[in-house]
Amino acid sequence: MPNVMSVLRAEIRRLARKESKEAVGDLKRQVMVLRRRVAGYKKRIADVERIARAAGKGGGGGAMGRGGAGAAGEGGGKQIRFSPAWVKSHRKKLALSRRLYAKLVGVSAQTIMLWETGKSRPRRGALATWRAIRGKGRRELKAALTESPKRGQRWGKAGAKRKRRAAPVRRRVVKRRAKKK
């Protein structure tokens, strides 16, 4: 009897495997069809995004004239593209020192150095100012350096002497000792 039972169990397992394989085979074919569709949709989405980016760049007129430093979008809510190499090349193109370039952007010269080396990234306000500067020419920017600062900027008029208050004079109070006789 044990022989018959083991043969029966083996036959049941074989038939179950065969039927499950047929059922899974249909599902595998459906999964392959769906994967092909998803791959096609991804390709279409990538093409549409590429065309949208190209349309956004073309309308804005590249930042450095070559289109290499363009922004991802023109609106204020869009992300502005940034690269340390772009900061350095733009500053060199304008033939400005870090200190003067920093005055234009409204940050410190140390910050410009950190941007150029890639050790830090600009904050939103500085990034927007930097983007506006990239769109201007050398003459405009040099003229902006000689103008008075806009409200809220931290630097003063180029070449202007700052008024300094004289430090309060501290008088030394000398206590005179009474001489004992």
mmCIF file of C-alpha atoms in Angstrom:
data_model
loop_
_atom_site.group_PDB
_atom_site.id
_atom_site.type_symbol
_atom_site.label_atom_id
_atom_site.label_comp_id
_atom_site.label_asym_id
_atom_site.label_seq_id
_atom_site.Cartn_x
_atom_site.Cartn_y
_atom_site.Cartn_z
ATOM 1 C CA MET A 1 0.000 0.000 0.000
ATOM 2 C CA PRO A 2 2.716 2.539 0.738
ATOM 3 C CA ASN A 3 3.957 2.148 -2.807
ATOM 4 C CA VAL A 4 0.574 3.075 -4.285
ATOM 5 C CA MET A 5 0.289 6.122 -2.025
ATOM 6 C CA SER A 6 3.673 7.517 -3.027
ATOM 7 C CA VAL A 7 2.930 6.921 -6.732
ATOM 8 C CA LEU A 8 -0.433 8.677 -6.338
ATOM 9 C CA ARG A 9 1.162 11.672 -4.581
ATOM 10 C CA ALA A 10 3.839 11.975 -7.265
ATOM 11 C CA GLU A 11 1.200 11.914 -10.004
ATOM 12 C CA ILE A 12 -0.861 14.591 -8.246
ATOM 13 C CA ARG A 13 2.228 16.812 -7.898
ATOM 14 C CA ARG A 14 3.096 16.371 -11.584
ATOM 15 C CA LEU A 15 -0.431 17.298 -12.726
ATOM 16 C CA ALA A 16 -0.570 20.281 -10.355
ATOM 17 C CA ARG A 17 2.788 21.540 -11.665
ATOM 18 C CA LYS A 18 1.624 21.151 -15.263
ATOM 19 C CA GLU A 19 -1.615 23.081 -14.707
ATOM 20 C CA SER A 20 0.018 25.840 -12.683
ATOM 21 C CA LYS A 21 2.692 26.187 -15.386
ATOM 22 C CA GLU A 22 -0.003 26.696 -18.035
ATOM 23 C CA ALA A 23 -1.813 29.284 -15.881
ATOM 24 C CA VAL A 24 1.434 31.114 -15.075
ATOM 25 C CA GLY A 25 2.465 31.032 -18.745
ATOM 26 C CA ASP A 26 -0.602 33.112 -19.693
ATOM 27 C CA LEU A 27 0.157 35.577 -16.911
ATOM 28 C CA LYS A 28 3.799 35.848 -18.022
ATOM 29 C CA ARG A 29 2.701 36.732 -21.541
ATOM 30 C CA GLN A 30 0.372 39.430 -20.215
ATOM 31 C CA VAL A 31 3.136 40.866 -18.008
ATOM 32 C CA MET A 32 5.500 41.037 -21.005
ATOM 33 C CA VAL A 33 2.886 42.915 -23.050
ATOM 34 C CA LEU A 34 2.337 45.382 -20.194
ATOM 35 C CA ARG A 35 6.079 45.912 -19.719
ATOM 36 C CA ARG A 36 6.456 46.743 -23.413
ATOM 37 C CA ARG A 37 3.632 49.280 -23.132
ATOM 38 C CA VAL A 38 5.205 50.910 -20.075
ATOM 39 C CA ALA A 39 8.577 51.134 -21.846
ATOM 40 C CA GLY A 40 6.872 52.791 -24.815
ATOM 41 C CA TYR A 41 5.124 55.301 -22.539
ATOM 42 C CA LYS A 42 8.377 56.119 -20.758
ATOM 43 C CA LYS A 43 10.060 56.781 -24.091
ATOM 44 C CA ARG A 44 7.225 59.074 -25.193
ATOM 45 C CA ILE A 45 7.358 60.989 -21.886
ATOM 46 C CA ALA A 46 11.130 61.431 -22.206
ATOM 47 C CA ASP A 47 10.707 62.781 -25.748
ATOM 48 C CA VAL A 48 8.018 65.236 -24.654
ATOM 49 C CA GLU A 49 10.145 66.443 -21.710
ATOM 50 C CA ARG A 50 13.169 66.902 -23.980
ATOM 51 C CA ILE A 51 11.098 68.950 -26.441
ATOM 52 C CA ALA A 52 9.650 71.045 -23.593
ATOM 53 C CA ARG A 53 13.137 71.771 -22.218
ATOM 54 C CA ALA A 54 14.388 72.755 -25.679
ATOM 55 C CA ALA A 55 11.398 75.072 -26.137
ATOM 56 C CA GLY A 56 12.023 76.657 -22.724
ATOM 57 C CA LYS A 57 15.697 77.281 -23.500
ATOM 58 C CA GLY A 58 15.090 78.654 -26.968
ATOM 59 C CA GLY A 59 12.669 81.345 -25.805
ATOM 60 C CA GLY A 60 14.829 82.628 -22.944
ATOM 61 C CA GLY A 61 18.058 83.229 -24.863
ATOM 62 C CA GLY A 62 20.833 81.323 -23.094
ATOM 63 C CA ALA A 63 22.445 82.868 -20.083
ATOM 64 C CA MET A 64 25.985 82.895 -21.362
ATOM 65 C CA GLY A 65 25.124 83.150 -25.027
ATOM 66 C CA ARG A 66 25.863 79.512 -25.806
ATOM 67 C CA GLY A 67 22.814 77.937 -24.186
ATOM 68 C CA GLY A 68 25.015 75.847 -21.890
ATOM 69 C CA ALA A 69 23.981 77.694 -18.758
ATOM 70 C CA GLY A 70 20.293 78.134 -19.460
ATOM 71 C CA ALA A 71 17.621 77.739 -16.846
ATOM 72 C CA ALA A 72 15.160 74.905 -16.631
ATOM 73 C CA GLY A 73 12.310 77.387 -16.734
ATOM 74 C CA GLU A 74 11.574 81.075 -16.995
ATOM 75 C CA GLY A 75 9.077 81.405 -14.142
ATOM 76 C CA GLY A 76 9.936 82.292 -10.560
ATOM 77 C CA GLY A 77 8.755 78.936 -9.203
ATOM 78 C CA LYS A 78 10.915 76.918 -11.563
ATOM 79 C CA GLN A 79 14.307 75.571 -10.598
ATOM 80 C CA ILE A 80 17.303 77.537 -11.846
ATOM 81 C CA ARG A 81 20.200 75.439 -13.084
ATOM 82 C CA PHE A 82 23.533 76.059 -11.387
ATOM 83 C CA SER A 83 27.067 74.883 -11.953
ATOM 84 C CA PRO A 84 30.276 75.956 -10.186
ATOM 85 C CA ALA A 85 32.056 76.056 -13.548
ATOM 86 C CA TRP A 86 29.462 78.510 -14.885
ATOM 87 C CA VAL A 87 30.078 80.926 -12.015
ATOM 88 C CA LYS A 88 33.828 80.839 -12.533
ATOM 89 C CA SER A 89 33.684 81.154 -16.326
ATOM 90 C CA HIS A 90 31.182 84.035 -16.149
ATOM 91 C CA ARG A 91 33.303 85.912 -13.616
ATOM 92 C CA LYS A 92 36.431 85.375 -15.752
ATOM 93 C CA LYS A 93 34.562 86.462 -18.879
ATOM 94 C CA LEU A 94 33.591 89.721 -17.172
ATOM 95 C CA ALA A 95 37.170 90.135 -15.883
ATOM 96 C CA LEU A 96 35.928 90.857 -12.364
ATOM 97 C CA SER A 97 37.533 89.988 -9.071
ATOM 98 C CA ARG A 98 35.637 87.796 -6.632
ATOM 99 C CA ARG A 99 35.020 90.829 -4.452
ATOM 100 C CA LEU A 100 33.381 92.858 -7.235
ATOM 101 C CA TYR A 101 31.439 89.872 -8.542
ATOM 102 C CA ALA A 102 30.217 89.245 -5.006
ATOM 103 C CA LYS A 103 29.021 92.865 -4.775
ATOM 104 C CA LEU A 104 26.951 92.347 -7.910
ATOM 105 C CA VAL A 105 25.311 89.217 -6.537
ATOM 106 C CA GLY A 106 24.940 90.626 -3.029
ATOM 107 C CA VAL A 107 27.054 88.032 -1.211
ATOM 108 C CA SER A 108 30.597 87.880 0.163
ATOM 109 C CA ALA A 109 33.725 87.105 -1.847
ATOM 110 C CA GLN A 110 34.187 84.001 0.295
ATOM 111 C CA THR A 111 30.759 82.787 -0.828
ATOM 112 C CA ILE A 112 31.716 83.216 -4.487
ATOM 113 C CA MET A 113 34.862 81.176 -3.861
ATOM 114 C CA LEU A 114 32.786 78.400 -2.253
ATOM 115 C CA TRP A 115 30.375 78.425 -5.199
ATOM 116 C CA GLU A 116 33.232 78.207 -7.705
ATOM 117 C CA THR A 117 34.845 75.283 -5.919
ATOM 118 C CA GLY A 118 31.521 73.485 -5.532
ATOM 119 C CA LYS A 119 31.695 73.419 -1.730
ATOM 120 C CA SER A 120 28.374 75.246 -1.390
ATOM 121 C CA ARG A 121 25.345 76.159 -3.470
ATOM 122 C CA PRO A 122 23.579 79.525 -3.591
ATOM 123 C CA ARG A 123 20.329 80.130 -1.753
ATOM 124 C CA ARG A 124 17.212 80.965 -3.744
ATOM 125 C CA GLY A 125 17.542 84.745 -3.522
ATOM 126 C CA ALA A 126 21.219 84.753 -4.459
ATOM 127 C CA LEU A 127 20.555 82.241 -7.222
ATOM 128 C CA ALA A 128 17.869 84.481 -8.726
ATOM 129 C CA THR A 129 20.198 87.499 -8.551
ATOM 130 C CA TRP A 130 23.018 85.484 -10.108
ATOM 131 C CA ARG A 131 20.725 84.409 -12.931
ATOM 132 C CA ALA A 132 19.724 88.023 -13.593
ATOM 133 C CA ILE A 133 23.402 89.020 -13.691
ATOM 134 C CA ARG A 134 24.198 86.275 -16.201
ATOM 135 C CA GLY A 135 21.778 87.843 -18.663
ATOM 136 C CA LYS A 136 23.488 91.250 -18.604
ATOM 137 C CA GLY A 137 26.526 92.467 -20.481
ATOM 138 C CA ARG A 138 29.882 93.650 -19.205
ATOM 139 C CA ARG A 139 29.079 97.367 -19.560
ATOM 140 C CA GLU A 140 25.773 97.067 -17.730
ATOM 141 C CA LEU A 141 27.376 95.252 -14.831
ATOM 142 C CA LYS A 142 30.317 97.645 -14.535
ATOM 143 C CA ALA A 143 27.814 100.528 -14.526
ATOM 144 C CA ALA A 144 25.820 98.739 -11.824
ATOM 145 C CA LEU A 145 28.935 98.581 -9.658
ATOM 146 C CA THR A 146 29.277 102.371 -9.701
ATOM 147 C CA GLU A 147 25.576 103.038 -8.956
ATOM 148 C CA SER A 148 24.217 103.365 -5.466
ATOM 149 C CA PRO A 149 22.966 100.128 -3.901
ATOM 150 C CA LYS A 150 19.365 99.036 -4.028
ATOM 151 C CA ARG A 151 17.429 98.899 -0.827
ATOM 152 C CA GLY A 152 18.219 95.794 1.176
ATOM 153 C CA GLN A 153 21.666 95.207 -0.279
ATOM 154 C CA ARG A 154 24.560 95.086 2.145
ATOM 155 C CA TRP A 155 27.279 96.819 0.162
ATOM 156 C CA GLY A 156 27.787 100.540 -0.278
ATOM 157 C CA LYS A 157 28.526 102.757 -3.251
ATOM 158 C CA ALA A 158 31.733 101.697 -4.967
ATOM 159 C CA GLY A 159 34.606 103.974 -3.994
ATOM 160 C CA ALA A 160 32.554 105.908 -1.442
ATOM 161 C CA LYS A 161 34.172 106.578 1.885
ATOM 162 C CA ARG A 162 32.173 105.414 4.827
ATOM 163 C CA LYS A 163 31.674 107.752 7.717
ATOM 164 C CA ARG A 164 33.196 106.436 10.860
ATOM 165 C CA ARG A 165 32.313 107.627 14.268
ATOM 166 C CA ALA A 166 35.142 108.524 16.492
ATOM 167 C CA ALA A 167 35.568 106.110 19.320
ATOM 168 C CA PRO A 168 34.525 107.576 22.649
ATOM 169 C CA VAL A 169 37.444 108.970 24.538
ATOM 170 C CA ARG A 170 38.047 107.113 27.725
ATOM 171 C CA ARG A 171 39.538 109.209 30.376
ATOM 172 C CA ARG A 172 41.659 107.663 32.911
ATOM 173 C CA VAL A 173 40.565 108.574 36.336
ATOM 174 C CA VAL A 174 43.540 108.814 38.536
ATOM 175 C CA LYS A 175 42.878 108.596 42.189
ATOM 176 C CA ARG A 176 45.159 110.780 44.110
ATOM 177 C CA ARG A 177 46.356 109.411 47.287
ATOM 178 C CA ALA A 178 46.429 111.638 50.190
ATOM 179 C CA LYS A 179 49.906 112.053 51.435
ATOM 180 C CA LYS A 180 50.378 111.165 55.022
ATOM 181 C CA LYS A 181 52.478 113.525 57.061
#
